[in-house]
Short mmCIF file of C-alpha atoms and ligand atoms in Angstrom, two decimals:
data_model
loop_
_atom_site.label_atom_id
_atom_site.label_comp_id
_atom_site.label_asym_id
_atom_site.label_seq_id
_atom_site.Cartn_x
_atom_site.Cartn_y
_atom_site.Cartn_z
CA MET A 1 163.07 -73.63 -26.48
CA ARG A 2 165.66 -74.22 -29.52
CA THR A 3 164.73 -72.69 -33.11
CA GLU A 4 167.81 -73.45 -35.19
CA ARG A 5 166.70 -75.52 -37.50
CA SER A 6 163.75 -73.07 -38.38
CA ILE A 7 165.80 -70.28 -38.40
CA GLU A 8 168.19 -72.40 -40.99
CA LEU A 9 165.69 -73.40 -43.32
CA PHE A 10 164.08 -69.84 -43.22
CA ALA A 11 167.37 -68.29 -44.23
CA ARG A 12 167.43 -71.25 -47.17
CA ALA A 13 163.84 -70.47 -47.94
CA ARG A 14 164.32 -66.63 -48.46
CA GLU A 15 167.37 -67.57 -51.17
CA TYR A 16 164.50 -68.98 -53.63
CA ILE A 17 161.10 -68.21 -52.44
CA PRO A 18 160.10 -64.54 -52.03
CA GLY A 19 160.05 -63.54 -48.16
CA GLY A 20 160.80 -67.22 -47.51
CA VAL A 21 156.92 -67.92 -47.64
CA ASN A 22 154.19 -68.38 -50.35
CA SER A 23 151.70 -66.21 -48.25
CA PRO A 24 152.57 -63.36 -46.38
CA VAL A 25 151.56 -63.58 -42.93
CA ARG A 26 153.57 -67.02 -42.14
CA ALA A 27 156.69 -64.92 -42.44
CA PHE A 28 155.88 -63.87 -38.75
CA LYS A 29 156.61 -60.23 -39.85
CA ALA A 30 153.96 -58.87 -37.91
CA VAL A 31 155.42 -60.49 -34.57
CA GLY A 32 158.74 -59.72 -35.56
CA SER A 33 160.32 -63.22 -34.93
CA ASN A 34 161.05 -66.09 -36.85
CA PRO A 35 158.92 -68.30 -38.60
CA LEU A 36 158.66 -71.87 -37.49
CA PHE A 37 159.05 -74.77 -39.76
CA ILE A 38 155.74 -77.11 -39.26
CA LYS A 39 157.19 -80.90 -40.01
CA GLU A 40 153.78 -82.52 -38.44
CA GLY A 41 150.19 -82.16 -37.25
CA GLN A 42 148.11 -84.18 -35.24
CA GLY A 43 145.28 -83.77 -33.88
CA SER A 44 145.53 -80.17 -31.78
CA LYS A 45 149.15 -80.32 -31.97
CA ILE A 46 151.61 -79.40 -34.57
CA TYR A 47 155.26 -80.10 -34.09
CA ASP A 48 158.15 -77.91 -35.73
CA VAL A 49 161.40 -79.23 -37.34
CA ASP A 50 163.57 -78.82 -33.86
CA GLY A 51 161.31 -81.05 -32.14
CA ASN A 52 158.76 -78.33 -30.29
CA GLU A 53 155.53 -79.38 -29.82
CA TYR A 54 152.77 -76.49 -29.46
CA ILE A 55 148.87 -76.11 -29.67
CA ASP A 56 147.93 -75.19 -32.33
CA TYR A 57 145.29 -72.24 -32.38
CA VAL A 58 145.81 -71.46 -35.96
CA CYS A 59 144.80 -74.69 -37.87
CA SER A 60 145.60 -73.59 -41.43
CA TRP A 61 143.83 -70.51 -41.01
CA GLY A 62 140.16 -71.99 -40.70
CA PRO A 63 140.03 -75.43 -42.93
CA LEU A 64 141.04 -77.49 -39.96
CA ILE A 65 138.22 -78.13 -37.98
CA LEU A 66 138.33 -81.48 -37.40
CA GLY A 67 141.99 -81.13 -36.12
CA HIS A 68 145.19 -81.97 -38.10
CA SER A 69 145.60 -85.80 -39.85
CA HIS A 70 141.78 -86.54 -39.08
CA PRO A 71 142.15 -90.31 -39.89
CA GLN A 72 138.90 -90.63 -42.32
CA VAL A 73 139.90 -87.61 -43.95
CA VAL A 74 143.46 -89.35 -44.43
CA GLN A 75 141.78 -92.32 -45.72
CA ALA A 76 139.75 -90.59 -48.01
CA ILE A 77 142.72 -88.67 -49.58
CA CYS A 78 144.63 -91.70 -49.76
CA GLU A 79 142.35 -93.99 -51.28
CA ALA A 80 141.23 -90.97 -54.12
CA ALA A 81 145.21 -90.51 -54.93
CA GLY A 82 145.60 -94.58 -55.42
CA LYS A 83 142.92 -93.79 -58.54
CA GLY A 84 144.67 -91.14 -59.93
CA SER A 85 144.55 -87.38 -58.81
CA SER A 86 142.89 -85.53 -61.55
CA PHE A 87 141.21 -86.48 -64.90
CA GLY A 88 140.14 -83.23 -66.15
CA ALA A 89 136.80 -84.69 -66.88
CA PRO A 90 133.64 -84.81 -64.83
CA CYS A 91 133.71 -87.37 -61.68
CA GLU A 92 131.00 -88.37 -59.20
CA GLN A 93 132.72 -87.29 -56.17
CA GLU A 94 132.07 -83.43 -57.84
CA ILE A 95 128.30 -84.04 -57.34
CA GLU A 96 128.46 -85.41 -54.19
CA LEU A 97 130.62 -82.18 -52.59
CA ALA A 98 128.06 -80.11 -54.65
CA GLN A 99 124.98 -82.04 -53.53
CA MET A 100 126.20 -81.42 -49.79
CA ILE A 101 126.47 -77.81 -50.05
CA CYS A 102 123.13 -77.16 -51.89
CA GLU A 103 121.38 -79.51 -48.84
CA ALA A 104 123.28 -77.49 -46.33
CA ILE A 105 122.71 -74.03 -47.49
CA PRO A 106 119.12 -73.11 -49.00
CA ALA A 107 120.41 -70.18 -50.78
CA VAL A 108 122.94 -72.00 -52.52
CA GLU A 109 120.79 -73.77 -55.51
CA LYS A 110 123.85 -74.57 -57.50
CA VAL A 111 127.61 -74.48 -56.93
CA ARG A 112 130.64 -74.17 -58.70
CA MET A 113 133.84 -75.43 -57.14
CA VAL A 114 137.36 -73.93 -57.95
CA ASN A 115 140.56 -74.07 -56.31
CA SER A 116 140.89 -71.33 -53.33
CA GLY A 117 138.37 -68.79 -51.70
CA THR A 118 140.25 -65.82 -53.53
CA GLU A 119 138.97 -67.77 -57.09
CA ALA A 120 135.50 -67.82 -55.54
CA THR A 121 135.02 -64.40 -54.33
CA MET A 122 136.93 -63.16 -57.68
CA SER A 123 134.52 -65.57 -59.61
CA ALA A 124 131.43 -64.19 -57.86
CA VAL A 125 131.84 -60.69 -58.53
CA ARG A 126 132.25 -61.49 -62.13
CA LEU A 127 129.08 -63.20 -62.01
CA ALA A 128 127.34 -60.93 -59.92
CA ARG A 129 128.64 -57.71 -62.59
CA ALA A 130 127.33 -59.51 -65.38
CA PHE A 131 124.08 -60.57 -63.88
CA THR A 132 123.38 -56.69 -62.73
CA GLY A 133 125.08 -55.11 -66.32
CA ARG A 134 126.82 -53.01 -63.51
CA ASN A 135 130.31 -52.09 -62.59
CA HIS A 136 131.02 -50.73 -58.70
CA ILE A 137 131.01 -53.08 -55.67
CA VAL A 138 130.93 -52.06 -52.22
CA LYS A 139 133.25 -53.71 -49.53
CA PHE A 140 133.95 -53.31 -45.89
CA GLU A 141 137.42 -51.59 -44.42
CA GLY A 142 139.18 -54.71 -42.58
CA CYS A 143 137.39 -57.23 -44.39
CA TYR A 144 139.37 -59.48 -46.98
CA HIS A 145 138.06 -61.43 -49.78
CA GLY A 146 141.47 -62.69 -51.41
CA HIS A 147 143.95 -61.18 -53.29
CA ALA A 148 141.68 -60.19 -56.55
CA ASP A 149 142.78 -57.00 -57.53
CA HIS A 150 139.02 -55.16 -57.08
CA PHE A 151 139.57 -56.37 -53.54
CA LEU A 152 142.80 -54.49 -52.70
CA ILE A 153 141.35 -51.53 -51.89
CA GLN A 154 140.67 -49.70 -48.71
CA ALA A 155 139.24 -46.51 -47.94
CA GLY A 156 141.13 -43.34 -48.89
CA SER A 157 140.93 -40.16 -46.83
CA GLY A 158 137.17 -40.54 -46.33
CA LEU A 159 134.74 -43.21 -46.33
CA LEU A 160 132.78 -41.95 -49.31
CA THR A 161 135.60 -41.57 -51.80
CA ALA A 162 136.43 -44.71 -54.38
CA GLY A 163 138.80 -46.87 -53.35
CA VAL A 164 142.58 -46.36 -53.25
CA PRO A 165 144.46 -49.37 -54.22
CA THR A 166 146.31 -50.83 -50.90
CA SER A 167 149.14 -52.75 -53.06
CA PRO A 168 150.96 -51.62 -56.23
CA GLY A 169 150.22 -52.99 -59.10
CA VAL A 170 146.07 -52.50 -58.87
CA PRO A 171 145.26 -50.35 -61.90
CA GLU A 172 143.32 -47.09 -60.61
CA ALA A 173 140.71 -47.93 -63.27
CA PHE A 174 140.03 -50.92 -61.32
CA ALA A 175 140.22 -49.47 -57.95
CA ARG A 176 137.20 -46.48 -59.27
CA HIS A 177 134.73 -49.39 -58.84
CA THR A 178 135.61 -50.24 -55.29
CA LEU A 179 133.46 -48.69 -52.97
CA VAL A 180 134.78 -48.87 -49.02
CA ALA A 181 132.03 -48.74 -46.24
CA ARG A 182 132.43 -49.41 -42.71
CA TYR A 183 131.57 -52.72 -41.15
CA ASN A 184 128.26 -52.48 -38.32
CA ASP A 185 127.47 -49.11 -40.06
CA LEU A 186 124.49 -49.09 -42.22
CA ASP A 187 124.69 -45.53 -42.52
CA SER A 188 128.06 -45.88 -44.53
CA VAL A 189 126.41 -48.18 -46.98
CA GLN A 190 123.00 -46.53 -47.55
CA LYS A 191 125.24 -43.27 -48.45
CA LEU A 192 127.01 -45.21 -51.14
CA PHE A 193 123.73 -46.33 -52.41
CA GLU A 194 122.88 -42.57 -52.39
CA GLN A 195 125.69 -41.47 -54.45
CA ALA A 196 125.58 -44.22 -57.05
CA PRO A 197 121.85 -45.87 -57.01
CA ALA A 198 122.21 -47.61 -60.69
CA ASP A 199 125.90 -48.54 -60.47
CA ILE A 200 126.35 -50.57 -57.80
CA ALA A 201 126.53 -54.80 -58.80
CA ALA A 202 126.99 -55.92 -55.34
CA VAL A 203 127.62 -55.64 -51.69
CA ILE A 204 130.28 -58.23 -50.68
CA VAL A 205 130.77 -58.69 -47.05
CA GLU A 206 132.14 -61.50 -44.32
CA PRO A 207 128.90 -62.15 -42.31
CA VAL A 208 131.07 -62.90 -39.79
CA ALA A 209 134.37 -60.82 -39.83
CA GLY A 210 137.10 -62.59 -39.50
CA ASN A 211 140.26 -61.00 -41.22
CA MET A 212 140.86 -58.16 -38.85
CA GLY A 213 140.79 -60.09 -35.88
CA LEU A 214 137.39 -61.48 -34.95
CA VAL A 215 134.68 -58.75 -35.35
CA LEU A 216 130.68 -59.82 -34.86
CA PRO A 217 128.02 -58.43 -37.08
CA GLU A 218 125.86 -56.22 -34.55
CA PRO A 219 121.84 -56.99 -34.56
CA GLY A 220 120.43 -55.50 -37.75
CA PHE A 221 123.57 -55.18 -39.81
CA LEU A 222 123.32 -57.68 -42.03
CA GLU A 223 119.33 -58.06 -42.24
CA GLY A 224 119.94 -54.18 -43.22
CA LEU A 225 122.54 -55.20 -46.34
CA ARG A 226 119.43 -57.40 -47.26
CA GLN A 227 117.13 -55.13 -47.57
CA ILE A 228 119.59 -51.92 -48.89
CA THR A 229 120.63 -54.31 -51.70
CA LYS A 230 116.99 -55.23 -52.60
CA GLU A 231 116.00 -51.92 -52.86
CA TYR A 232 118.30 -50.65 -55.16
CA GLY A 233 118.58 -53.89 -57.35
CA SER A 234 122.26 -54.95 -56.36
CA LEU A 235 123.27 -58.10 -55.31
CA LEU A 236 124.31 -59.34 -51.84
CA ILE A 237 127.50 -61.87 -51.37
CA PHE A 238 128.27 -63.51 -48.46
CA ASP A 239 131.90 -64.61 -48.33
CA GLU A 240 131.58 -67.70 -46.16
CA VAL A 241 134.64 -68.57 -46.41
CA ILE A 242 135.71 -68.95 -43.10
CA SER A 243 132.40 -68.96 -41.50
CA GLY A 244 130.88 -71.62 -44.01
CA PHE A 245 130.66 -74.75 -41.75
CA ARG A 246 132.12 -73.16 -39.18
CA PHE A 247 129.29 -72.62 -36.96
CA CYS A 248 126.81 -75.06 -38.04
CA PHE A 249 125.87 -77.50 -41.02
CA GLY A 250 125.72 -74.55 -43.56
CA GLY A 251 126.64 -70.96 -43.62
CA TYR A 252 126.41 -68.42 -40.52
CA GLN A 253 123.18 -67.19 -43.03
CA ASN A 254 121.55 -70.66 -41.91
CA ILE A 255 121.67 -69.05 -38.20
CA VAL A 256 120.88 -65.28 -39.06
CA ASN A 257 117.96 -66.66 -41.34
CA ILE A 258 119.11 -64.24 -44.59
CA GLU A 259 119.39 -65.56 -47.95
CA PRO A 260 122.26 -63.59 -49.91
CA ASP A 261 122.21 -63.77 -53.79
CA LEU A 262 125.66 -65.55 -53.97
CA THR A 263 127.68 -67.29 -51.12
CA THR A 264 131.22 -68.02 -51.22
CA LEU A 265 132.94 -70.93 -49.75
CA GLY A 266 136.45 -72.52 -48.95
CA LYS A 267 138.61 -73.35 -46.28
CA ILE A 268 136.43 -76.15 -44.11
CA ILE A 269 134.87 -77.57 -47.67
CA GLY A 270 138.26 -78.66 -48.65
CA GLY A 271 139.01 -80.62 -45.74
CA GLY A 272 142.78 -78.82 -45.62
CA LEU A 273 143.22 -79.29 -49.77
CA PRO A 274 143.09 -76.00 -51.58
CA VAL A 275 138.69 -75.93 -52.77
CA GLY A 276 136.89 -73.22 -53.19
CA ALA A 277 132.90 -72.64 -54.54
CA TYR A 278 130.24 -70.25 -55.31
CA GLY A 279 127.04 -70.86 -55.23
CA GLY A 280 123.37 -69.24 -55.12
CA LYS A 281 120.25 -69.06 -57.06
CA LYS A 282 119.80 -71.23 -60.18
CA GLU A 283 118.63 -68.13 -62.15
CA ILE A 284 122.22 -66.50 -61.53
CA MET A 285 124.27 -69.04 -61.72
CA ASP A 286 123.03 -70.53 -64.96
CA ARG A 287 124.68 -67.40 -66.19
CA ILE A 288 127.76 -69.18 -65.97
CA ALA A 289 129.59 -71.15 -69.18
CA PRO A 290 128.45 -73.52 -70.51
CA GLU A 291 125.32 -73.06 -69.86
CA GLY A 292 125.59 -69.13 -69.90
CA ASP A 293 127.78 -66.54 -71.18
CA VAL A 294 129.96 -65.82 -68.21
CA TYR A 295 133.37 -67.28 -67.98
CA GLN A 296 134.94 -69.19 -65.57
CA ALA A 297 137.08 -72.29 -65.41
CA GLY A 298 140.06 -74.51 -64.08
CA THR A 299 142.12 -77.43 -64.84
CA LEU A 300 142.14 -78.69 -61.33
CA SER A 301 138.81 -77.46 -60.09
CA GLY A 302 136.90 -80.44 -58.69
CA ASN A 303 139.38 -83.11 -58.90
CA PRO A 304 139.12 -86.13 -56.86
CA LEU A 305 141.42 -85.90 -54.30
CA ALA A 306 140.12 -82.50 -53.35
CA MET A 307 136.67 -83.40 -53.21
CA ALA A 308 137.54 -86.65 -51.34
CA ALA A 309 138.74 -84.77 -48.51
CA GLY A 310 136.06 -82.15 -48.47
CA THR A 311 133.47 -84.66 -48.78
CA ALA A 312 135.20 -86.75 -45.71
CA SER A 313 135.16 -83.93 -43.85
CA LEU A 314 131.54 -82.72 -44.28
CA ARG A 315 130.28 -86.29 -43.44
CA ILE A 316 131.76 -86.21 -40.21
CA LEU A 317 130.67 -82.30 -39.53
CA ARG A 318 126.85 -83.59 -40.40
CA GLU A 319 127.03 -86.50 -37.83
CA GLY A 320 125.47 -86.30 -34.44
CA LYS A 321 126.26 -83.78 -31.90
CA PHE A 322 129.69 -82.36 -33.64
CA TYR A 323 128.96 -78.87 -33.21
CA GLU A 324 127.60 -79.08 -29.75
CA VAL A 325 130.71 -80.63 -28.75
CA LEU A 326 132.74 -78.74 -30.33
CA GLU A 327 131.21 -75.58 -28.97
CA SER A 328 131.37 -76.93 -25.38
CA THR A 329 135.10 -77.25 -25.64
CA ALA A 330 135.21 -73.52 -26.72
CA ALA A 331 132.73 -72.09 -24.24
CA SER A 332 135.03 -73.59 -21.79
CA LEU A 333 138.28 -72.31 -22.88
CA CYS A 334 136.97 -68.92 -23.73
CA GLU A 335 134.82 -68.35 -20.77
CA GLN A 336 138.02 -69.34 -18.44
CA LEU A 337 140.29 -66.83 -20.58
CA GLU A 338 137.55 -63.95 -20.21
CA GLN A 339 138.14 -64.60 -16.67
CA VAL A 340 142.26 -64.58 -16.89
CA LEU A 341 141.81 -61.29 -19.00
CA GLU A 342 140.02 -59.86 -16.57
CA GLY A 343 142.31 -60.21 -13.87
CA HIS A 344 144.68 -58.20 -16.13
CA ASP A 345 143.74 -54.60 -15.82
CA GLY A 346 141.37 -53.82 -18.21
CA ILE A 347 143.57 -53.42 -21.02
CA LEU A 348 142.47 -56.40 -23.16
CA SER A 349 139.13 -57.23 -24.91
CA MET A 350 138.22 -60.18 -26.37
CA ASN A 351 135.34 -60.99 -29.46
CA ARG A 352 134.18 -64.32 -29.71
CA MET A 353 131.79 -66.73 -32.13
CA LYS A 354 131.43 -70.20 -30.76
CA SER A 355 135.11 -71.72 -32.02
CA LEU A 356 136.56 -68.59 -32.89
CA PHE A 357 138.20 -65.75 -30.85
CA SER A 358 140.69 -62.81 -30.76
CA ILE A 359 142.22 -61.48 -28.17
CA PHE A 360 142.91 -57.89 -28.43
CA PHE A 361 145.18 -55.67 -26.50
CA THR A 362 142.88 -53.00 -25.98
CA GLY A 363 140.37 -51.95 -23.19
CA GLU A 364 137.86 -50.58 -25.89
CA LYS A 365 134.93 -52.65 -27.47
CA VAL A 366 135.79 -53.98 -31.15
CA ARG A 367 133.36 -53.38 -33.68
CA ASP A 368 134.88 -52.40 -36.61
CA TYR A 369 138.04 -51.67 -38.54
CA PRO A 370 139.01 -48.24 -36.48
CA THR A 371 138.58 -50.08 -33.07
CA VAL A 372 140.55 -53.01 -34.41
CA LEU A 373 143.54 -50.61 -35.03
CA GLN A 374 143.35 -49.16 -31.39
CA SER A 375 145.25 -52.58 -30.12
CA ASP A 376 148.50 -52.81 -29.24
CA SER A 377 150.25 -54.57 -31.67
CA GLY A 378 153.77 -54.52 -29.87
CA LYS A 379 152.39 -56.11 -27.01
CA TYR A 380 150.46 -58.76 -29.21
CA ALA A 381 153.90 -59.26 -30.60
CA ARG A 382 155.66 -60.12 -26.95
CA PHE A 383 152.83 -62.17 -26.02
CA HIS A 384 152.96 -64.19 -28.95
CA GLN A 385 156.65 -64.91 -28.11
CA GLN A 386 155.60 -65.92 -24.60
CA LEU A 387 152.96 -68.29 -25.62
CA LEU A 388 155.60 -70.24 -27.94
CA GLN A 389 157.91 -70.35 -25.16
CA GLY A 390 154.67 -71.69 -23.47
CA GLY A 391 154.00 -74.37 -25.92
CA VAL A 392 150.60 -72.50 -27.56
CA TYR A 393 150.78 -71.18 -31.33
CA PHE A 394 148.46 -68.26 -31.53
CA PRO A 395 148.54 -66.37 -34.83
CA PRO A 396 151.15 -64.32 -36.00
CA SER A 397 149.75 -61.40 -36.15
CA GLN A 398 146.50 -59.62 -33.91
CA PHE A 399 144.51 -59.01 -36.79
CA GLU A 400 144.07 -62.44 -37.13
CA VAL A 401 141.69 -65.30 -35.63
CA CYS A 402 142.32 -68.15 -33.29
CA PHE A 403 140.46 -71.33 -34.46
CA ILE A 404 139.71 -74.23 -32.20
CA SER A 405 139.35 -77.54 -33.68
CA SER A 406 137.52 -80.52 -32.77
CA ALA A 407 140.70 -82.21 -31.47
CA HIS A 408 141.51 -79.70 -29.03
CA ASP A 409 140.36 -81.20 -25.93
CA GLY A 410 140.01 -80.38 -22.02
CA GLN A 411 143.95 -80.96 -21.28
CA ASP A 412 144.72 -78.52 -24.52
CA VAL A 413 142.24 -76.08 -22.51
CA GLU A 414 143.90 -76.32 -19.22
CA LYS A 415 147.33 -76.02 -20.85
CA THR A 416 146.50 -72.82 -22.61
CA LEU A 417 144.93 -70.87 -19.79
CA LYS A 418 147.86 -71.50 -17.72
CA THR A 419 150.30 -70.27 -20.57
CA VAL A 420 148.05 -67.57 -21.35
CA ASP A 421 148.12 -66.36 -17.92
CA LYS A 422 151.38 -66.53 -17.40
CA ALA A 423 152.37 -64.61 -20.79
CA LEU A 424 150.43 -61.86 -19.60
CA GLN A 425 152.05 -61.37 -16.37
CA GLN A 426 155.31 -61.32 -18.12
CA LEU A 427 154.14 -58.71 -20.33
CA GLN A 428 153.68 -56.58 -17.31
C1 PLP B 501 140.90 -67.00 -46.46
C2 PLP B 501 139.68 -66.10 -46.97
C3 PLP B 501 139.47 -65.73 -48.53
C4 PLP B 501 141.06 -66.18 -49.15
O1 PLP B 501 140.79 -67.52 -49.70
P1 PLP B 501 142.29 -68.13 -50.20
O2 PLP B 501 141.76 -69.70 -50.18
O3 PLP B 501 143.21 -67.52 -49.04
O4 PLP B 501 142.44 -68.07 -51.63
C5 PLP B 501 138.63 -65.42 -48.63
N1 PLP B 501 137.73 -64.39 -48.10
C6 PLP B 501 137.58 -64.56 -46.78
C7 PLP B 501 136.61 -64.63 -45.77
C8 PLP B 501 139.00 -65.37 -46.18
O5 PLP B 501 139.13 -65.98 -44.70
#
């Protein structure tokens, strides 16, 4: 595999862009290699600047559930662009996407569009604090909610201590308001509430954790969060930026039948353009300006181009048996992958939910952040390199999820299985 042109471009990018990238994981640091510069994506495939073809399991980190350059999405974007990309005034397309979201997710009665998942979670927390008149939030180790200051916090020495910033530049005063609990561990949440029963504005959680590799909620975990937050008068925020419209036409909350107070969305609802959204019960959402007193705004929010891409995508997802077809491809790949992994000595495990999966280099069952950390990242890095050689593009970090799109087909599945098997043999 030749990658001269990517190497050249990365050197040039580093002169002008910090680390050569506009989002850190793209730099391939976690797998110790040179990032590939992508020039085109079609369906399930991406093509780098040296002309190599890969089956793509990153899919822009989730938005591209339809694969790359879906004709109906491209057409919607082109048509919208021809009529002007942004007005800074209301347009009808905003209502269309908002209505689709509200109709799909019963707990979302009203929704505000923003430009990224980060903006959505940041705004939802501000709203929760205003609504409850409280300052603390609870988040979970290994969950990611974008890069706003109060989310860049991990557990300190003990679970029950207040947070310590993960990044310089986050004031300690902010970190004090972020409490960190353990995923799938209701006791850790209960203890935080017992320590500060009247101070916690909200618990924010990825109902399916997709930012430490894939970690599934165990039975009762999300129900327990709903119960504890209710009991203490605190809000429950489901961060469905990945899980929204990934498993069904709605959120994961539709599947487990739990109504959070606020929901954050992003990725899929933008159809590949920058869109985020937060929504919830009317009485909470009506606190947002100009109806209410909680400020939040955006020059490009709800612009017609992004709304067109989002609406075109959701229309396709709503049709016929979209999710059943996607899931049957995913099941075919994942079930056979499990068999391939079993042939390799119990040093591997896999987590899977419908069209998301992660392979971990540990024999242990992965169910929270500490078990995720047992995975051998060095091995993953070598595995990743082998897969690229074979034309399969997995996320460049052990701690990310593989995304399957509706463009992936039986041929992709066959090639992926062969390539994974060969890559694992070469690791031994
Ligand atoms: C990607 C992601 C975000 C942040 O979204 P951006 O658009 O990257 O700002 C927030 N929460 C979750 C669960 C995510 O996966």
